[in-house]
Coordinates of C-alpha atoms in Angstrom, one line a residue:
Chain A
M19 CA -38.2 13.5 0.8
A20 CA -36.8 11.8 3.9
E21 CA -34.8 13.7 6.5
P22 CA -31.1 13.9 5.5
V23 CA -28.7 11.6 7.4
K24 CA -25.7 13.4 8.7
V25 CA -22.1 12.2 9.1
V26 CA -20.0 14.6 11.2
V27 CA -16.3 14.3 10.4
R28 CA -13.8 15.2 13.0
P29 CA -10.2 15.9 12.4
Y30 CA -8.4 12.7 13.5
G31 CA -4.9 11.8 12.6
I32 CA -3.2 8.4 12.1
H33 CA -3.1 7.6 15.8
N34 CA -6.9 7.9 16.2
F35 CA -7.7 5.9 13.1
E36 CA -10.3 3.8 14.8
R37 CA -12.3 6.9 15.6
S38 CA -12.0 8.1 12.0
V39 CA -13.3 4.7 10.7
A40 CA -16.1 4.8 13.3
D41 CA -17.1 8.4 12.4
F42 CA -18.6 7.3 9.1
D43 CA -21.0 4.9 10.8
V44 CA -21.8 3.2 7.5
R45 CA -24.5 0.9 9.0
R46 CA -26.6 3.9 10.3
V47 CA -26.2 5.8 7.0
T48 CA -27.1 2.8 4.7
G49 CA -30.0 1.9 7.0
A50 CA -31.7 5.3 6.5
P51 CA -34.6 5.6 3.9
I52 CA -33.4 5.3 0.3
D53 CA -34.5 8.9 -0.5
A54 CA -32.6 10.4 2.4
P55 CA -29.7 12.4 1.2
V56 CA -26.4 12.0 3.0
I57 CA -24.7 15.1 4.4
I58 CA -21.0 15.0 5.1
D59 CA -20.3 17.7 7.6
L60 CA -16.8 18.9 7.4
S61 CA -17.4 22.3 9.0
G62 CA -15.5 21.5 12.2
V63 CA -12.5 20.1 10.4
T64 CA -9.4 22.1 11.3
F65 CA -6.7 19.9 9.8
V66 CA -6.6 17.0 7.4
R67 CA -4.5 14.0 7.2
P68 CA -4.3 11.4 4.4
S69 CA -5.9 8.8 6.6
M70 CA -9.1 10.9 6.8
L71 CA -9.0 11.8 3.2
V72 CA -9.0 8.3 1.8
L73 CA -11.9 7.3 4.1
L74 CA -13.9 10.3 3.0
R75 CA -13.3 9.6 -0.7
A76 CA -14.1 5.9 -0.4
F77 CA -17.2 6.7 1.6
A78 CA -18.4 9.3 -0.9
E79 CA -17.9 6.8 -3.7
L80 CA -19.9 4.2 -1.9
M81 CA -22.8 6.7 -1.3
L82 CA -22.8 8.0 -4.8
R83 CA -22.6 4.7 -6.6
G84 CA -24.2 2.4 -4.1
D85 CA -23.4 -1.3 -4.0
A86 CA -26.1 -3.6 -5.2
S87 CA -24.3 -6.7 -3.9
R88 CA -24.7 -5.4 -0.4
G89 CA -28.1 -3.8 -0.9
I90 CA -26.7 -0.3 -0.6
A91 CA -28.6 2.2 -2.7
A92 CA -27.0 5.2 -4.4
R93 CA -27.8 8.5 -2.7
R94 CA -27.6 12.2 -3.1
L95 CA -24.5 13.5 -1.3
L96 CA -24.2 17.0 0.1
I97 CA -21.0 18.4 1.6
H98 CA -20.8 21.0 4.3
A99 CA -17.5 22.6 3.6
P100 CA -14.9 23.3 6.3
K101 CA -15.2 26.8 7.9
S102 CA -11.4 27.2 7.5
R103 CA -10.5 28.6 4.1
S104 CA -7.0 27.0 4.2
V105 CA -8.6 23.6 4.9
R106 CA -11.1 24.1 2.0
N107 CA -8.2 25.0 -0.4
Y108 CA -6.2 22.0 0.8
L109 CA -9.1 19.6 0.2
L110 CA -9.5 21.0 -3.3
G111 CA -5.8 20.6 -3.9
M112 CA -6.0 17.0 -2.7
N113 CA -8.7 16.3 -5.3
L114 CA -11.3 15.4 -2.7
F115 CA -14.6 14.6 -4.6
G116 CA -12.8 15.2 -7.9
P117 CA -12.9 12.6 -10.6
G118 CA -10.4 10.6 -8.7
Q119 CA -8.7 9.3 -11.8
G120 CA -6.9 10.5 -14.9
P121 CA -3.6 12.3 -15.1
Q122 CA -4.8 15.7 -14.0
P123 CA -5.7 16.7 -10.4
L124 CA -8.6 19.0 -9.8
L125 CA -6.3 22.0 -9.3
P126 CA -2.8 22.4 -10.7
E127 CA -0.2 21.3 -8.1
A128 CA 2.1 24.0 -6.8
A129 CA 5.7 23.6 -7.9
N130 CA 6.7 22.9 -4.3
A131 CA 3.8 20.7 -3.5
H132 CA 4.4 18.2 -0.7
H133 CA 1.3 16.1 -1.3
L134 CA 0.1 13.4 -3.6
P135 CA -3.5 14.2 -4.4
L136 CA -6.1 11.5 -4.1
R137 CA -6.1 9.0 -6.9
A138 CA -8.1 6.0 -7.8
L139 CA -6.3 2.6 -8.1
T140 CA -7.3 1.2 -11.4
T141 CA -4.4 -0.3 -13.3
S142 CA -0.9 -1.4 -12.4
D143 CA 0.5 1.5 -14.4
E144 CA -1.5 3.8 -12.1
T145 CA 0.0 2.2 -8.9
E146 CA 3.5 2.5 -10.4
Y147 CA 2.9 6.2 -11.3
I148 CA 1.6 7.0 -7.8
A149 CA 4.6 5.4 -6.0
G150 CA 7.1 6.9 -8.4
H151 CA 5.5 10.4 -8.0
L152 CA 5.5 10.4 -4.2
K153 CA 9.1 9.3 -4.2
K154 CA 10.0 12.2 -6.5
I155 CA 8.2 14.7 -4.3
V156 CA 10.2 13.6 -1.3
I157 CA 13.5 13.3 -3.0
D158 CA 13.2 16.7 -4.8
T159 CA 12.5 18.4 -1.5
L160 CA 15.3 16.7 0.4
R161 CA 17.9 17.1 -2.3
G162 CA 20.6 19.3 -1.0
H163 CA 19.7 18.6 2.6
A164 CA 20.7 14.9 2.7
A165 CA 23.6 12.8 1.5
A166 CA 23.2 11.0 -1.8
E167 CA 23.2 7.5 -0.2
D168 CA 20.5 8.6 2.3
L169 CA 18.3 9.9 -0.6
Q170 CA 18.8 6.6 -2.4
R171 CA 17.8 4.7 0.8
I172 CA 14.8 6.9 1.5
G173 CA 13.6 6.8 -2.1
A174 CA 13.9 3.0 -2.2
A175 CA 11.8 2.7 1.0
I176 CA 9.1 5.0 -0.1
G177 CA 8.8 3.7 -3.6
T178 CA 8.8 0.1 -2.4
T179 CA 6.3 0.6 0.4
L180 CA 3.8 2.5 -1.6
G181 CA 4.2 0.4 -4.8
E182 CA 3.7 -2.8 -2.8
L183 CA 0.8 -1.5 -0.8
L184 CA -1.1 -0.1 -3.8
E185 CA -0.5 -3.3 -5.8
N186 CA -1.8 -5.3 -2.9
F187 CA -5.0 -3.2 -2.7
R188 CA -5.6 -3.2 -6.5
K189 CA -5.2 -7.0 -6.7
H190 CA -7.0 -8.0 -3.6
S191 CA -10.1 -5.8 -3.5
E192 CA -11.7 -8.3 -6.0
S193 CA -14.7 -6.1 -6.6
E194 CA -15.6 -3.3 -8.9
R195 CA -15.1 -0.9 -6.0
R196 CA -12.2 1.4 -6.6
G197 CA -9.6 2.0 -3.9
F198 CA -8.1 5.5 -3.3
A199 CA -4.7 6.5 -2.2
C200 CA -3.1 9.8 -1.2
A201 CA 0.0 10.9 0.7
Q202 CA 1.5 13.9 2.4
F203 CA 5.2 14.7 3.0
Y204 CA 6.0 16.7 6.1
P205 CA 9.5 18.1 5.6
P206 CA 11.9 18.2 8.6
G207 CA 12.0 21.5 10.5
V208 CA 12.0 23.3 13.8
Y209 CA 8.6 24.2 15.2
R210 CA 7.5 26.2 18.2
D211 CA 4.4 24.9 20.0
E212 CA 2.4 27.2 22.2
G213 CA 3.8 27.1 25.7
R214 CA 6.7 24.9 24.7
G215 CA 10.2 25.4 23.5
R216 CA 11.5 24.8 20.0
R217 CA 11.0 21.2 18.8
F218 CA 12.7 19.5 16.0
R219 CA 10.6 17.3 13.8
R220 CA 12.1 14.7 11.5
G221 CA 10.8 14.5 8.0
M222 CA 7.8 12.2 7.7
V223 CA 5.6 10.7 5.0
D224 CA 1.9 9.8 5.7
I225 CA 0.4 7.3 3.2
A226 CA -3.2 6.1 3.3
V227 CA -5.2 3.8 1.1
A228 CA -8.9 2.8 1.5
D229 CA -11.4 0.8 -0.5
T230 CA -14.9 -0.5 -0.1
G231 CA -14.0 -4.0 -1.5
I232 CA -14.5 -7.5 -0.1
G233 CA -12.3 -6.9 3.0
I234 CA -9.4 -8.9 4.5
R235 CA -11.5 -11.6 6.3
R236 CA -13.3 -12.7 3.1
S237 CA -10.1 -12.4 1.0
L238 CA -8.0 -14.6 3.3
G239 CA -10.9 -16.8 4.1
A240 CA -10.5 -18.3 0.6
V241 CA -7.4 -20.2 2.0
P242 CA -8.5 -23.1 4.2
S243 CA -5.7 -22.8 6.7
L244 CA -6.2 -19.1 7.1
A245 CA -9.9 -19.5 7.4
R246 CA -9.4 -22.0 10.2
R247 CA -7.1 -19.6 12.0
M248 CA -9.6 -16.8 11.8
R249 CA -12.3 -19.1 13.1
E250 CA -10.0 -20.0 16.0
G251 CA -9.8 -16.3 16.9
A252 CA -6.9 -14.8 14.8
N253 CA -7.4 -11.2 14.0
P254 CA -7.6 -10.9 10.2
C255 CA -5.7 -7.6 10.1
E256 CA -2.9 -8.9 12.2
L257 CA -2.7 -12.1 10.2
A258 CA -2.5 -10.2 6.9
T259 CA 0.7 -8.3 8.1
R260 CA 2.6 -11.6 8.7
F261 CA 5.2 -12.6 6.2
G262 CA 4.0 -15.2 3.7
V263 CA 0.3 -14.7 4.4
T264 CA -1.6 -14.2 1.1
S265 CA -5.0 -14.9 -0.4
K266 CA -3.2 -16.4 -3.4
P267 CA -0.9 -19.0 -2.1
G268 CA 1.8 -20.2 -4.5
E269 CA 0.9 -17.4 -6.8
H270 CA 1.8 -14.5 -4.6
G271 CA 4.5 -14.3 -1.9
G272 CA 2.8 -12.4 0.9
Y273 CA 5.4 -9.6 1.0
G274 CA 3.3 -6.5 0.7
L275 CA 1.8 -5.7 4.1
W276 CA 4.7 -7.3 5.9
V277 CA 7.3 -5.1 4.3
S278 CA 5.2 -2.0 4.9
R279 CA 4.7 -2.9 8.5
R280 CA 8.4 -3.6 9.1
L281 CA 9.5 -0.4 7.5
C282 CA 7.1 1.6 9.7
E283 CA 8.4 -0.2 12.8
R284 CA 12.0 0.3 11.9
S285 CA 11.6 4.0 11.2
A286 CA 9.8 4.6 14.4
G287 CA 6.7 5.4 12.4
A288 CA 3.2 4.0 12.6
F289 CA 1.2 1.3 10.9
K290 CA -2.6 1.0 11.1
L291 CA -4.9 -1.4 9.3
A292 CA -8.7 -1.8 9.5
S293 CA -11.0 -4.1 7.6
G294 CA -14.6 -4.9 8.5
G295 CA -14.7 -5.1 12.2
S296 CA -11.0 -5.8 12.9
T297 CA -8.1 -3.4 13.4
F298 CA -4.4 -3.7 13.9
A299 CA -1.9 -1.1 15.0
S300 CA 1.9 -1.7 15.2
S301 CA 4.3 0.1 17.4
R302 CA 7.9 1.0 16.8
R303 CA 9.1 -1.9 18.9
G304 CA 7.3 -4.3 16.6
S305 CA 4.7 -5.4 19.1
G306 CA 1.3 -5.0 17.5
K307 CA -2.1 -4.3 19.0
S308 CA -5.1 -6.1 17.6
G309 CA -8.5 -4.7 18.2
G310 CA -12.0 -4.6 17.0
L311 CA -14.8 -2.2 16.0
P312 CA -18.4 -2.6 17.3
R313 CA -20.5 -4.3 14.6
S314 CA -22.4 -1.1 14.1
L315 CA -19.3 0.8 13.2
E316 CA -17.5 -1.6 10.9
W317 CA -15.7 -0.2 7.8
P318 CA -17.1 -1.9 4.7
G319 CA -13.8 -2.6 3.0
T320 CA -10.1 -2.1 3.9
F321 CA -8.2 0.8 5.2
V322 CA -4.5 1.2 5.8
A323 CA -2.6 4.2 7.0
M324 CA 1.1 4.4 7.7
R325 CA 3.7 6.9 8.7
L326 CA 7.3 6.6 7.7
T327 CA 9.8 8.7 9.6
L328 CA 12.8 9.6 7.5
S329 CA 15.3 8.1 9.9
G330 CA 18.2 5.7 9.7
G331 CA 15.8 2.8 10.1
L332 CA 14.3 3.4 6.7
D333 CA 16.3 0.8 5.0
V334 CA 14.4 -1.7 2.9
A335 CA 17.5 -3.7 1.9
R336 CA 18.1 -4.6 5.6
I337 CA 14.5 -5.9 5.8
Y338 CA 15.1 -8.2 2.8
D339 CA 18.3 -9.5 4.4
E340 CA 16.2 -10.4 7.6
L341 CA 13.4 -12.2 5.7
P342 CA 12.2 -14.9 8.0
P343 CA 11.6 -18.5 6.8
H344 CA 8.4 -18.7 4.7
P345 CA 5.6 -20.1 6.9
L346 CA 4.1 -22.0 3.9
L347 CA 0.7 -21.5 5.5
Q348 CA -0.9 -22.6 2.3
E349 CA 0.7 -26.1 2.4
Chain B
M4 CA 25.6 -13.8 -28.7
P5 CA 23.6 -13.5 -25.4
K6 CA 20.3 -11.7 -25.5
T7 CA 19.9 -8.6 -23.4
I8 CA 16.6 -7.4 -21.9
R9 CA 16.4 -3.8 -20.6
P10 CA 13.2 -3.4 -18.5
A11 CA 13.8 0.3 -18.1
E12 CA 13.0 0.7 -21.8
R13 CA 9.4 -0.1 -20.8
K14 CA 9.2 1.2 -17.3
T15 CA 11.6 2.7 -14.7
F16 CA 9.5 1.6 -11.8
A17 CA 9.4 -2.1 -11.6
G18 CA 6.5 -2.2 -9.2
S19 CA 3.7 -4.5 -10.3
R20 CA 3.3 -8.2 -10.8
D21 CA 1.9 -7.5 -14.2
F22 CA 5.3 -6.0 -15.2
G23 CA 7.1 -8.9 -13.5
I24 CA 5.1 -11.3 -15.7
E25 CA 6.0 -9.3 -18.8
V26 CA 9.7 -9.4 -18.1
R27 CA 9.7 -13.0 -17.0
T28 CA 8.0 -13.9 -20.3
M29 CA 10.7 -12.0 -22.2
I30 CA 13.4 -13.9 -20.4
Q31 CA 11.7 -17.3 -21.1
E32 CA 11.3 -16.4 -24.7
G33 CA 15.0 -15.4 -24.9
L34 CA 16.1 -18.6 -23.3
K35 CA 14.5 -20.6 -26.1
D36 CA 17.0 -19.3 -28.6
H37 CA 20.0 -18.4 -26.3
D38 CA 22.0 -20.1 -23.6
Q39 CA 22.1 -16.9 -21.6
V40 CA 19.9 -13.9 -21.2
T41 CA 21.2 -10.7 -19.6
V42 CA 18.8 -8.5 -17.7
D43 CA 20.2 -5.0 -17.7
L44 CA 18.6 -3.1 -14.8
A45 CA 20.3 0.2 -15.7
G46 CA 17.6 2.9 -15.4
V47 CA 15.3 0.9 -13.1
E48 CA 14.7 3.3 -10.2
E49 CA 12.7 1.0 -7.9
M50 CA 11.8 -2.6 -7.6
T51 CA 9.2 -4.1 -5.3
P52 CA 9.1 -7.6 -3.9
S53 CA 6.0 -8.4 -6.0
F54 CA 7.9 -7.6 -9.2
A55 CA 11.1 -9.5 -8.1
D56 CA 9.1 -12.5 -7.0
E57 CA 7.0 -12.7 -10.1
C58 CA 10.1 -12.3 -12.4
F59 CA 13.2 -13.9 -10.8
G60 CA 11.5 -15.8 -7.9
K61 CA 9.1 -17.8 -10.2
L62 CA 11.8 -18.4 -12.8
S63 CA 14.0 -19.9 -10.2
E64 CA 11.2 -22.0 -8.7
T65 CA 10.4 -23.4 -12.1
A66 CA 14.1 -24.2 -12.8
G67 CA 14.7 -25.6 -9.4
N68 CA 17.8 -23.4 -8.8
D69 CA 18.9 -19.8 -8.6
V70 CA 18.6 -18.7 -12.3
T71 CA 20.7 -15.6 -11.6
A72 CA 23.7 -17.9 -10.9
G73 CA 23.1 -19.6 -14.2
P74 CA 21.4 -18.7 -17.5
V75 CA 20.0 -15.3 -16.4
K76 CA 22.7 -12.7 -15.8
V77 CA 21.6 -9.6 -13.9
I78 CA 23.7 -6.5 -14.4
N79 CA 23.6 -2.9 -13.2
G80 CA 21.2 -3.7 -10.3
E81 CA 23.5 -4.0 -7.3
Q82 CA 20.9 -2.0 -5.2
F83 CA 18.4 -4.7 -5.8
S84 CA 20.6 -7.7 -5.1
S85 CA 19.3 -8.2 -1.5
L86 CA 15.7 -8.3 -2.8
I87 CA 16.4 -10.6 -5.7
S88 CA 18.3 -13.0 -3.5
A89 CA 15.6 -13.0 -0.9
V90 CA 12.7 -13.8 -3.2
I91 CA 14.7 -16.5 -4.9
R92 CA 15.6 -18.0 -1.5
V93 CA 12.0 -18.0 -0.5
R94 CA 10.7 -19.6 -3.7
L95 CA 13.4 -22.4 -3.6
Q96 CA 12.5 -23.0 0.0
Q97 CA 8.9 -23.3 -0.9
R98 CA 9.7 -25.7 -3.7
R99 CA 11.8 -27.9 -1.4
T100 CA 9.1 -28.0 1.2
R101 CA 6.5 -28.9 -1.4
Q102 CA 8.6 -31.7 -2.7
R103 CA 9.2 -33.1 0.8
S104 CA 5.5 -33.1 1.5
Q105 CA 4.6 -35.0 -1.7
P106 CA 4.7 -38.8 -1.4
A107 CA 7.5 -40.3 -3.5
S108 CA 6.3 -41.8 -6.8
K109 CA 6.8 -45.5 -7.3

């Protein structure tokens, strides 16, 4: 048997998403001899964020099932578990390497769980369940600590963002590859960092989705005007977050990623998108940063991670009121 | 007597285009036999732009005007009024632009 090929996963959060994407080094792994098992080394992982979890799950799926359309063979997969017991338990609770579908997570959720375990995106019922469930987790935790109208506003923003995002992934991957989603709610609180004073942290929700589908460039490339813009140098990920940009002109409105991005910006959160070799990150002031991954480190699908800060800016109704004129790119 | 459709009897999370198509079809079927159809959103906890666009946006685009100001009465959904207005505005704008760009028939 050929020597195993090892993927060493390091604990990056949402702000280092490009490093997380690059860690998987899919081209090197899939270029190894077919009988070479893949080792995912999680031993050095000291914390886990949703952005890393969805990439891990989607990568594992690709390795285990293979993808004949890309000449990727199915392989044996071995996991080196994290040294930290709490991280190991957390990964089990998040359903990592579990069945990824069906109503039951691998382990029963604690009554006060703040996370949404990994789930596969299969049907529209599934996307609605996931979005509704995350909203319930956040609202149940905040109840009694926030005014009713704030709860309503926060619930609407979380439900809308996740529902729209998941629906977007499910509809647009256009392949038999499943996408995966998970989320973590970080309640507000006072924390004491080493060597620093007390710090107050606002409540936050991290949401991440990843698939190994056809990717944004190929999806948008089906629309002639968008294909031309990409040929002229437009970054596919940045393009996909503009209002009205859709791979199904006339049929769909192109709201999904635009609403998600605007909510992140408005709430002083973070929005990150990667697909193939292109990346896009948006700041709280709304000025985005387009980037790229070296060809050798491209992610074979699409990945989005976002952080919503539970602040006054989390108001989806205001975003609808500010809807810009539709660009009619498809005309 | 106007027909009343209650989406929450099926789902309380109006999140997907598939569900939007389902409700739109119910409205269209209702309008065949009634002058007015009431969409009662009581119990609907959340609504996404995809659902609203697929349901109210496309109905308005087909009709050529805001259906919620005419044969489709929406009740108990004040929290979704910004969204519904926005998707209808966009669809009607698209329709107008499309009509302007098409050559006039002789």
